CSV table of C-alpha atoms in Angstrom, one decimal:
chain,number,residue,atom,x,y,z
A,1,UNK,CA,-16.7,2.4,-18.6
A,2,UNK,CA,-14.8,5.6,-19.0
A,3,UNK,CA,-11.3,6.5,-17.6
A,4,UNK,CA,-13.0,9.2,-15.6
A,5,UNK,CA,-15.6,6.6,-14.1
A,6,UNK,CA,-12.8,4.1,-13.3
A,7,UNK,CA,-11.0,6.9,-11.3
A,8,UNK,CA,-14.1,7.5,-9.4
A,9,UNK,CA,-14.7,3.9,-8.7
A,10,UNK,CA,-10.9,3.6,-7.4
A,11,UNK,CA,-11.4,6.5,-5.0
A,12,UNK,CA,-14.5,5.1,-3.5
A,13,UNK,CA,-12.8,1.6,-3.1
A,14,UNK,CA,-9.4,2.7,-2.3
A,15,UNK,CA,-7.5,0.7,0.4
A,16,UNK,CA,-8.1,1.4,4.1
A,17,UNK,CA,-5.1,3.6,4.9
A,18,UNK,CA,-3.2,2.3,7.8
A,19,UNK,CA,-4.9,-1.0,8.2
A,20,UNK,CA,-2.6,-4.1,7.8
A,21,UNK,CA,-3.8,-7.5,6.9
A,22,UNK,CA,-1.8,-10.7,8.1
A,23,UNK,CA,-1.8,-14.0,6.7
A,24,UNK,CA,0.1,-16.7,8.5
A,25,UNK,CA,-0.2,-16.8,12.3
A,26,UNK,CA,2.0,-19.8,13.3
A,27,UNK,CA,4.3,-19.0,16.0
A,28,UNK,CA,6.5,-16.5,14.0
A,29,UNK,CA,3.6,-14.9,12.4
A,30,UNK,CA,1.7,-14.5,15.6
A,31,UNK,CA,4.7,-12.9,17.4
A,32,UNK,CA,5.1,-10.5,14.3
A,33,UNK,CA,1.3,-9.6,14.2
A,34,UNK,CA,1.2,-8.9,18.0
A,35,UNK,CA,4.2,-6.6,17.7
A,36,UNK,CA,2.5,-4.7,15.0
A,37,UNK,CA,-0.6,-4.4,17.0
A,38,UNK,CA,1.4,-3.3,20.1
A,39,UNK,CA,2.9,-0.7,18.1
A,40,UNK,CA,-0.4,0.8,17.6
A,41,UNK,CA,-1.2,-0.8,14.1
A,42,UNK,CA,-4.6,-1.7,13.1
A,43,UNK,CA,-3.9,-5.3,12.1
A,44,UNK,CA,-6.6,-7.7,10.7
A,45,UNK,CA,-5.5,-11.2,11.1
A,46,UNK,CA,-6.7,-14.1,8.9
A,47,UNK,CA,-7.1,-17.5,10.3
A,48,UNK,CA,-8.8,-20.5,8.8
A,49,UNK,CA,-10.3,-22.1,12.0
A,50,UNK,CA,-12.8,-20.1,14.1
A,51,UNK,CA,-11.3,-21.5,17.3
A,52,UNK,CA,-8.0,-19.7,16.7
A,53,UNK,CA,-10.0,-16.4,17.0
A,54,UNK,CA,-10.2,-16.3,20.9
A,55,UNK,CA,-6.3,-16.8,20.9
A,56,UNK,CA,-5.8,-13.7,18.9
A,57,UNK,CA,-7.9,-11.1,20.5
A,58,UNK,CA,-5.9,-10.7,23.8
A,59,UNK,CA,-3.0,-9.7,21.4
A,60,UNK,CA,-4.8,-6.8,20.0
A,61,UNK,CA,-5.4,-8.4,16.8
A,62,UNK,CA,-8.6,-8.3,14.8
A,63,UNK,CA,-9.1,-11.7,13.8
A,64,UNK,CA,-11.2,-12.8,10.7
A,65,UNK,CA,-12.0,-16.2,9.1
A,66,UNK,CA,-13.1,-14.6,5.8
A,67,UNK,CA,-10.2,-14.2,3.5
A,68,UNK,CA,-11.9,-11.4,1.3
A,69,UNK,CA,-12.1,-9.1,4.5
A,70,UNK,CA,-8.2,-8.5,3.8
A,71,UNK,CA,-9.0,-7.0,0.4
A,72,UNK,CA,-9.6,-3.5,1.9
A,73,UNK,CA,-6.2,-3.3,3.5
A,74,UNK,CA,-3.7,-1.1,2.5
A,75,UNK,CA,-0.8,-3.5,3.1
A,76,UNK,CA,-1.2,-7.3,3.5
A,77,UNK,CA,1.5,-9.2,5.0
A,78,UNK,CA,2.1,-12.9,4.3
A,79,UNK,CA,4.1,-15.0,6.6
A,80,UNK,CA,4.0,-18.4,4.8
A,81,UNK,CA,6.1,-21.6,4.6
A,82,UNK,CA,6.7,-22.1,0.9
A,83,UNK,CA,6.0,-21.2,-2.6
A,84,UNK,CA,2.7,-23.1,-3.0
A,85,UNK,CA,1.3,-21.5,0.2
A,86,UNK,CA,2.1,-17.9,-1.0
A,87,UNK,CA,0.9,-18.8,-4.5
A,88,UNK,CA,-2.5,-20.0,-3.3
A,89,UNK,CA,-3.2,-16.9,-1.1
A,90,UNK,CA,-2.2,-14.8,-4.1
A,91,UNK,CA,-3.9,-16.4,-7.0
A,92,UNK,CA,-6.9,-18.1,-5.1
A,93,UNK,CA,-8.4,-21.1,-5.9
A,94,UNK,CA,-10.1,-21.1,-9.4
A,95,UNK,CA,-11.6,-24.5,-8.7
A,96,UNK,CA,-13.6,-23.2,-5.8
A,97,UNK,CA,-14.0,-19.8,-7.5
A,98,UNK,CA,-12.3,-18.0,-4.8
A,99,UNK,CA,-10.2,-14.8,-5.2
A,100,UNK,CA,-6.7,-14.6,-3.9
A,101,UNK,CA,-4.9,-11.2,-3.3
A,102,UNK,CA,-4.2,-10.6,-6.9
A,103,UNK,CA,-7.7,-10.3,-7.8
A,104,UNK,CA,-9.1,-9.1,-4.7
A,105,UNK,CA,-6.6,-6.2,-3.4
A,106,UNK,CA,-7.4,-2.6,-4.4
A,107,UNK,CA,-4.9,-0.8,-6.8
A,108,UNK,CA,-2.3,0.8,-4.9
A,109,UNK,CA,-2.3,-1.8,-2.1
A,110,UNK,CA,0.8,-3.7,-1.2
A,111,UNK,CA,1.4,-7.4,-0.9
A,112,UNK,CA,4.3,-7.6,1.5
A,113,UNK,CA,5.7,-11.0,1.5
A,114,UNK,CA,8.0,-11.8,4.3
A,115,UNK,CA,8.1,-15.6,3.6
A,116,UNK,CA,11.2,-17.5,2.5
A,117,UNK,CA,10.3,-18.5,-1.0
A,118,UNK,CA,12.1,-18.9,-4.3
A,119,UNK,CA,13.4,-16.0,-6.3
A,120,UNK,CA,11.4,-17.3,-9.4
A,121,UNK,CA,8.1,-17.1,-7.4
A,122,UNK,CA,9.1,-13.8,-5.9
A,123,UNK,CA,9.7,-12.4,-9.6
A,124,UNK,CA,6.3,-13.9,-10.8
A,125,UNK,CA,4.4,-12.4,-8.0
A,126,UNK,CA,5.8,-8.9,-8.4
A,127,UNK,CA,5.1,-9.1,-12.1
A,128,UNK,CA,1.6,-10.2,-11.6
A,129,UNK,CA,0.8,-7.6,-9.0
A,130,UNK,CA,2.3,-4.7,-11.0
A,131,UNK,CA,-0.1,-5.9,-13.9
A,132,UNK,CA,-3.0,-5.5,-11.7
A,133,UNK,CA,-2.0,-2.1,-10.5
A,134,UNK,CA,-0.8,-3.3,-7.0
A,135,UNK,CA,2.7,-3.5,-5.4
A,136,UNK,CA,4.8,-6.3,-4.4
A,137,UNK,CA,7.6,-6.3,-1.7
A,138,UNK,CA,9.7,-8.9,-0.5
A,139,UNK,CA,11.0,-8.9,3.1
A,140,UNK,CA,12.0,-12.1,4.4
A,141,UNK,CA,13.7,-12.1,7.9
A,142,UNK,CA,16.5,-13.7,9.8
A,143,UNK,CA,15.5,-14.6,13.2
A,144,UNK,CA,13.5,-17.2,15.2
A,145,UNK,CA,10.1,-16.9,17.1
A,146,UNK,CA,11.9,-15.8,20.1
A,147,UNK,CA,13.6,-13.1,18.1
A,148,UNK,CA,10.2,-12.2,16.7
A,149,UNK,CA,8.7,-11.6,20.1
A,150,UNK,CA,11.7,-9.4,21.0
A,151,UNK,CA,11.5,-7.2,18.1
A,152,UNK,CA,15.2,-8.6,17.1
A,153,UNK,CA,14.5,-9.7,13.6
A,154,UNK,CA,16.7,-8.7,10.8
A,155,UNK,CA,14.6,-7.6,7.6
A,156,UNK,CA,16.0,-8.1,4.2
A,157,UNK,CA,13.7,-5.8,2.0
A,158,UNK,CA,13.5,-5.3,-1.8
A,159,UNK,CA,10.8,-3.4,-4.1
A,160,UNK,CA,9.9,-0.1,-5.5
A,161,UNK,CA,11.5,2.5,-3.4
A,162,UNK,CA,8.2,4.3,-2.6
A,163,UNK,CA,6.7,0.9,-1.5
A,164,UNK,CA,9.6,0.3,0.8
A,165,UNK,CA,9.2,3.7,2.5
A,166,UNK,CA,5.5,2.9,3.1
A,167,UNK,CA,6.5,-0.6,4.6
A,168,UNK,CA,9.4,0.9,6.8
A,169,UNK,CA,7.1,1.6,9.9
A,170,UNK,CA,6.2,-2.1,9.7
A,171,UNK,CA,10.0,-3.1,9.6
A,172,UNK,CA,10.7,-0.8,12.3
A,173,UNK,CA,7.8,-2.5,14.6
A,174,UNK,CA,9.4,-5.9,13.7
A,175,UNK,CA,12.9,-5.9,13.7
A,176,UNK,CA,16.3,-4.2,14.8
A,177,UNK,CA,17.6,-3.5,11.5
A,178,UNK,CA,16.4,-3.2,7.9
A,179,UNK,CA,18.7,-3.9,4.9
A,180,UNK,CA,17.2,-2.4,1.6
A,181,UNK,CA,18.8,-4.4,-1.1
A,182,UNK,CA,17.3,-2.9,-4.2
A,183,UNK,CA,14.0,-2.7,-6.3
A,184,UNK,CA,13.9,-6.4,-7.3
A,185,UNK,CA,12.2,-8.6,-4.9
A,186,UNK,CA,13.8,-11.7,-6.0
A,187,UNK,CA,17.0,-10.3,-4.7
A,188,UNK,CA,15.7,-10.4,-1.0
A,189,UNK,CA,14.7,-13.9,-1.2
A,190,UNK,CA,18.1,-15.0,-2.7
A,191,UNK,CA,20.0,-13.4,0.0
A,192,UNK,CA,17.8,-15.1,2.7
A,193,UNK,CA,18.0,-18.3,1.0
A,194,UNK,CA,22.0,-18.4,0.9
A,195,UNK,CA,21.8,-17.0,4.6
A,196,UNK,CA,19.9,-20.0,5.5
A,197,UNK,CA,22.1,-22.4,3.6
A,198,UNK,CA,25.2,-21.1,5.5
A,199,UNK,CA,23.4,-21.8,8.7
A,200,UNK,CA,22.5,-25.4,7.7
A,201,UNK,CA,26.3,-25.9,6.7
A,202,UNK,CA,27.4,-24.5,10.0
A,203,UNK,CA,25.1,-26.7,11.9
A,204,UNK,CA,26.2,-29.8,10.3
A,205,UNK,CA,30.0,-29.1,11.0
A,206,UNK,CA,28.9,-28.0,14.7
A,207,UNK,CA,27.2,-31.2,15.2
A,208,UNK,CA,30.3,-33.2,13.8
A,209,UNK,CA,32.7,-31.2,16.2
A,210,UNK,CA,30.6,-31.7,19.1
A,211,UNK,CA,30.3,-35.4,18.4
A,212,UNK,CA,34.2,-35.7,18.2
A,213,UNK,CA,34.4,-33.7,21.3
A,214,UNK,CA,32.3,-36.1,23.3
A,215,UNK,CA,33.9,-39.2,22.0
A,216,UNK,CA,37.4,-37.7,22.9
A,217,UNK,CA,36.1,-36.8,26.5
A,218,UNK,CA,36.0,-33.1,26.1
A,219,UNK,CA,33.5,-30.9,27.7
A,220,UNK,CA,31.4,-29.6,24.8
A,221,UNK,CA,30.3,-26.7,26.9
A,222,UNK,CA,33.6,-25.5,27.4
A,223,UNK,CA,34.8,-26.2,23.9
A,224,UNK,CA,31.9,-23.9,22.6
A,225,UNK,CA,32.7,-21.3,25.3
A,226,UNK,CA,36.2,-21.3,23.7
A,227,UNK,CA,35.2,-21.1,20.1
A,228,UNK,CA,32.5,-18.4,20.5
A,229,UNK,CA,34.9,-16.3,22.7
A,230,UNK,CA,37.6,-16.4,19.8
A,231,UNK,CA,36.6,-16.8,16.3
A,232,UNK,CA,32.9,-17.9,16.2
A,233,UNK,CA,31.2,-15.4,18.5
A,234,UNK,CA,27.8,-15.0,16.5
A,235,UNK,CA,24.6,-15.2,18.1
A,236,UNK,CA,24.0,-18.2,15.9
A,237,UNK,CA,27.0,-20.1,17.2
A,238,UNK,CA,26.0,-19.3,20.9
A,239,UNK,CA,22.4,-20.3,20.5
A,240,UNK,CA,22.5,-23.1,18.2
A,241,UNK,CA,25.8,-24.6,19.3
A,242,UNK,CA,24.4,-24.6,22.8
A,243,UNK,CA,21.7,-26.7,21.7
A,244,UNK,CA,24.0,-29.1,20.1
A,245,UNK,CA,26.6,-29.0,23.0
A,246,UNK,CA,23.7,-29.7,25.4
A,247,UNK,CA,22.1,-32.3,23.1
A,248,UNK,CA,18.8,-30.4,23.6
A,249,UNK,CA,16.8,-31.0,20.4
A,250,UNK,CA,13.2,-29.8,20.6
A,251,UNK,CA,10.5,-28.6,18.4
A,252,UNK,CA,10.6,-25.0,17.4
A,253,UNK,CA,12.6,-22.8,15.2
A,254,UNK,CA,13.0,-24.2,11.6
A,255,UNK,CA,12.1,-27.9,11.3
A,256,UNK,CA,13.7,-30.3,9.0
A,257,UNK,CA,11.3,-30.1,6.2
A,258,UNK,CA,11.4,-26.5,5.8
A,259,UNK,CA,15.1,-26.3,6.2
A,260,UNK,CA,15.5,-28.9,3.4
A,261,UNK,CA,13.2,-26.8,1.2
A,262,UNK,CA,15.7,-23.9,1.9
A,263,UNK,CA,18.6,-25.9,0.9
A,264,UNK,CA,17.1,-27.5,-2.3
A,265,UNK,CA,16.1,-24.0,-3.5
A,266,UNK,CA,19.6,-22.7,-3.1
A,267,UNK,CA,21.0,-25.8,-4.8
A,268,UNK,CA,18.3,-24.9,-7.8
A,269,UNK,CA,20.0,-21.3,-7.8
A,270,UNK,CA,23.5,-22.8,-8.1
A,271,UNK,CA,22.6,-25.3,-10.7
A,272,UNK,CA,21.1,-22.5,-12.8
A,273,UNK,CA,24.1,-20.3,-12.4
A,274,UNK,CA,26.6,-22.9,-13.1
A,275,UNK,CA,27.9,-23.1,-9.6
A,276,UNK,CA,28.6,-26.2,-7.9
A,277,UNK,CA,27.7,-26.5,-4.2
A,278,UNK,CA,29.0,-29.9,-2.9
A,279,UNK,CA,28.9,-28.8,0.7
A,280,UNK,CA,25.1,-28.1,0.4
A,281,UNK,CA,24.5,-31.4,-1.4
A,282,UNK,CA,25.7,-33.1,1.7
A,283,UNK,CA,23.7,-31.0,3.9
A,284,UNK,CA,20.6,-31.7,1.8
A,285,UNK,CA,21.1,-35.4,2.3
A,286,UNK,CA,21.6,-34.9,6.1
A,287,UNK,CA,18.2,-33.3,6.2
A,288,UNK,CA,16.7,-36.2,4.2
A,289,UNK,CA,18.3,-38.6,6.6
A,290,UNK,CA,16.8,-36.8,9.6
A,291,UNK,CA,13.5,-36.9,8.1
A,292,UNK,CA,13.7,-40.6,7.4
A,293,UNK,CA,14.6,-41.2,11.0
A,294,UNK,CA,11.5,-39.5,12.1
A,295,UNK,CA,13.0,-36.0,13.1
A,296,UNK,CA,10.6,-33.8,11.0
A,297,UNK,CA,9.3,-31.9,14.1
A,298,UNK,CA,12.8,-31.1,15.3
A,299,UNK,CA,14.5,-27.8,14.8
A,300,UNK,CA,17.3,-27.8,12.4
A,301,UNK,CA,20.0,-28.1,15.0
A,302,UNK,CA,19.1,-31.6,15.5
A,303,UNK,CA,21.6,-32.1,12.7
A,304,UNK,CA,23.8,-32.5,15.9
A,305,UNK,CA,21.6,-35.5,16.8
A,306,UNK,CA,22.4,-37.3,13.6
A,307,UNK,CA,26.1,-36.7,14.0
A,308,UNK,CA,26.0,-38.2,17.5
A,309,UNK,CA,24.1,-41.3,16.2
A,310,UNK,CA,26.5,-41.7,13.6
A,311,UNK,CA,29.3,-41.5,16.0
A,312,UNK,CA,27.8,-44.2,18.2
A,313,UNK,CA,27.2,-41.9,21.2
A,314,UNK,CA,24.2,-42.9,23.5
A,315,UNK,CA,21.5,-40.6,22.3
A,316,UNK,CA,18.5,-42.4,24.1
A,317,UNK,CA,18.1,-39.7,26.7
A,318,UNK,CA,18.2,-37.1,23.9
A,319,UNK,CA,15.5,-38.9,21.8
A,320,UNK,CA,13.1,-39.2,24.9
A,321,UNK,CA,13.4,-35.7,25.5
A,322,UNK,CA,12.4,-34.7,22.0
A,323,UNK,CA,8.9,-34.1,21.1
A,324,UNK,CA,7.7,-36.7,18.6
A,325,UNK,CA,4.7,-37.6,17.0
A,326,UNK,CA,2.7,-34.4,16.6
A,327,UNK,CA,0.2,-34.0,14.0
A,328,UNK,CA,1.1,-32.3,10.8
A,329,UNK,CA,-0.9,-29.2,11.7
A,330,UNK,CA,0.6,-29.2,15.3
A,331,UNK,CA,4.0,-29.5,13.7
A,332,UNK,CA,3.4,-26.5,11.5
A,333,UNK,CA,1.9,-24.5,14.5
A,334,UNK,CA,4.7,-25.4,16.9
A,335,UNK,CA,7.5,-24.4,14.4
A,336,UNK,CA,6.6,-21.0,13.5
A,337,UNK,CA,5.2,-22.3,10.1
A,338,UNK,CA,2.0,-20.4,9.4
A,339,UNK,CA,0.6,-22.6,6.9
A,340,UNK,CA,-1.6,-24.4,9.6
A,341,UNK,CA,-3.4,-21.2,10.4
A,342,UNK,CA,-3.4,-19.6,7.0
A,343,UNK,CA,-4.5,-22.7,5.3
A,344,UNK,CA,-6.2,-23.1,2.3
A,345,UNK,CA,-8.4,-20.0,1.6
A,346,UNK,CA,-11.7,-21.8,2.1
């Protein structure tokens, strides 16, 4: 086929301008997609299971259970839990002859990955999309499902400048601030990972401090009020510190397996760069301990629960209040991890 014919075909099958595809409808993804729809965006939301369709319609979304429906979108957002899930929706399933975004998206379309994944995979996806005449933008976010609902996410975005400008209306609809960090997508993912590593390390020390306070008869809420009013007044310290001070550990937020994944990725980056990270090695082991004790469905603030246990505190009331025994899919749905609804593209 001649270059002229190719040009005509590209025009005939150009992406539908303004239509946004969305993959990954867990708690986090659903809140984000709903905010896009509320902002007047045309959002096509992919779900694996037909029974999920009725839940999305009242949110102004246009659900589909056919993955290939996304291929006509100008931008496809993926909000998935890990490298493997993002790779599957990008590369497809060769064993089942199912095309992923890489083979299905039209030239000029953007794959906007808002997932927390490794810098190495981000670089691979950016390279492969460019080879196919598509664009790739990495834009992981800081914030939990409640922040997502309130349009209070912080977006860390990296990619070619023209593509960042095309995605900016999406960022504006989702978050309170966007940090553009260059044209290399891997940069955004590294920043998100080190941010999560700092949160995890802080949760560990918060848990230890609150356990000490309890054993010495201090009011943990009063202690937290003093600390947040002086040197540690971030939103993170107030929210997660409050959970630990009150020993309220529930499902929601970033659960132990996903937090462990992020810490491991940062440790890999440190090893490759020749940077020892002994504090994070301890935090990694703490998440492993929590998973071994059956806390896989709990928010990562439950590092405070481990600290209480090891301090010999009475935690039976805490355990009874925690949601336990959810199925794997329920765990992912409850905790803003979209893989349950995105699922295999079959």
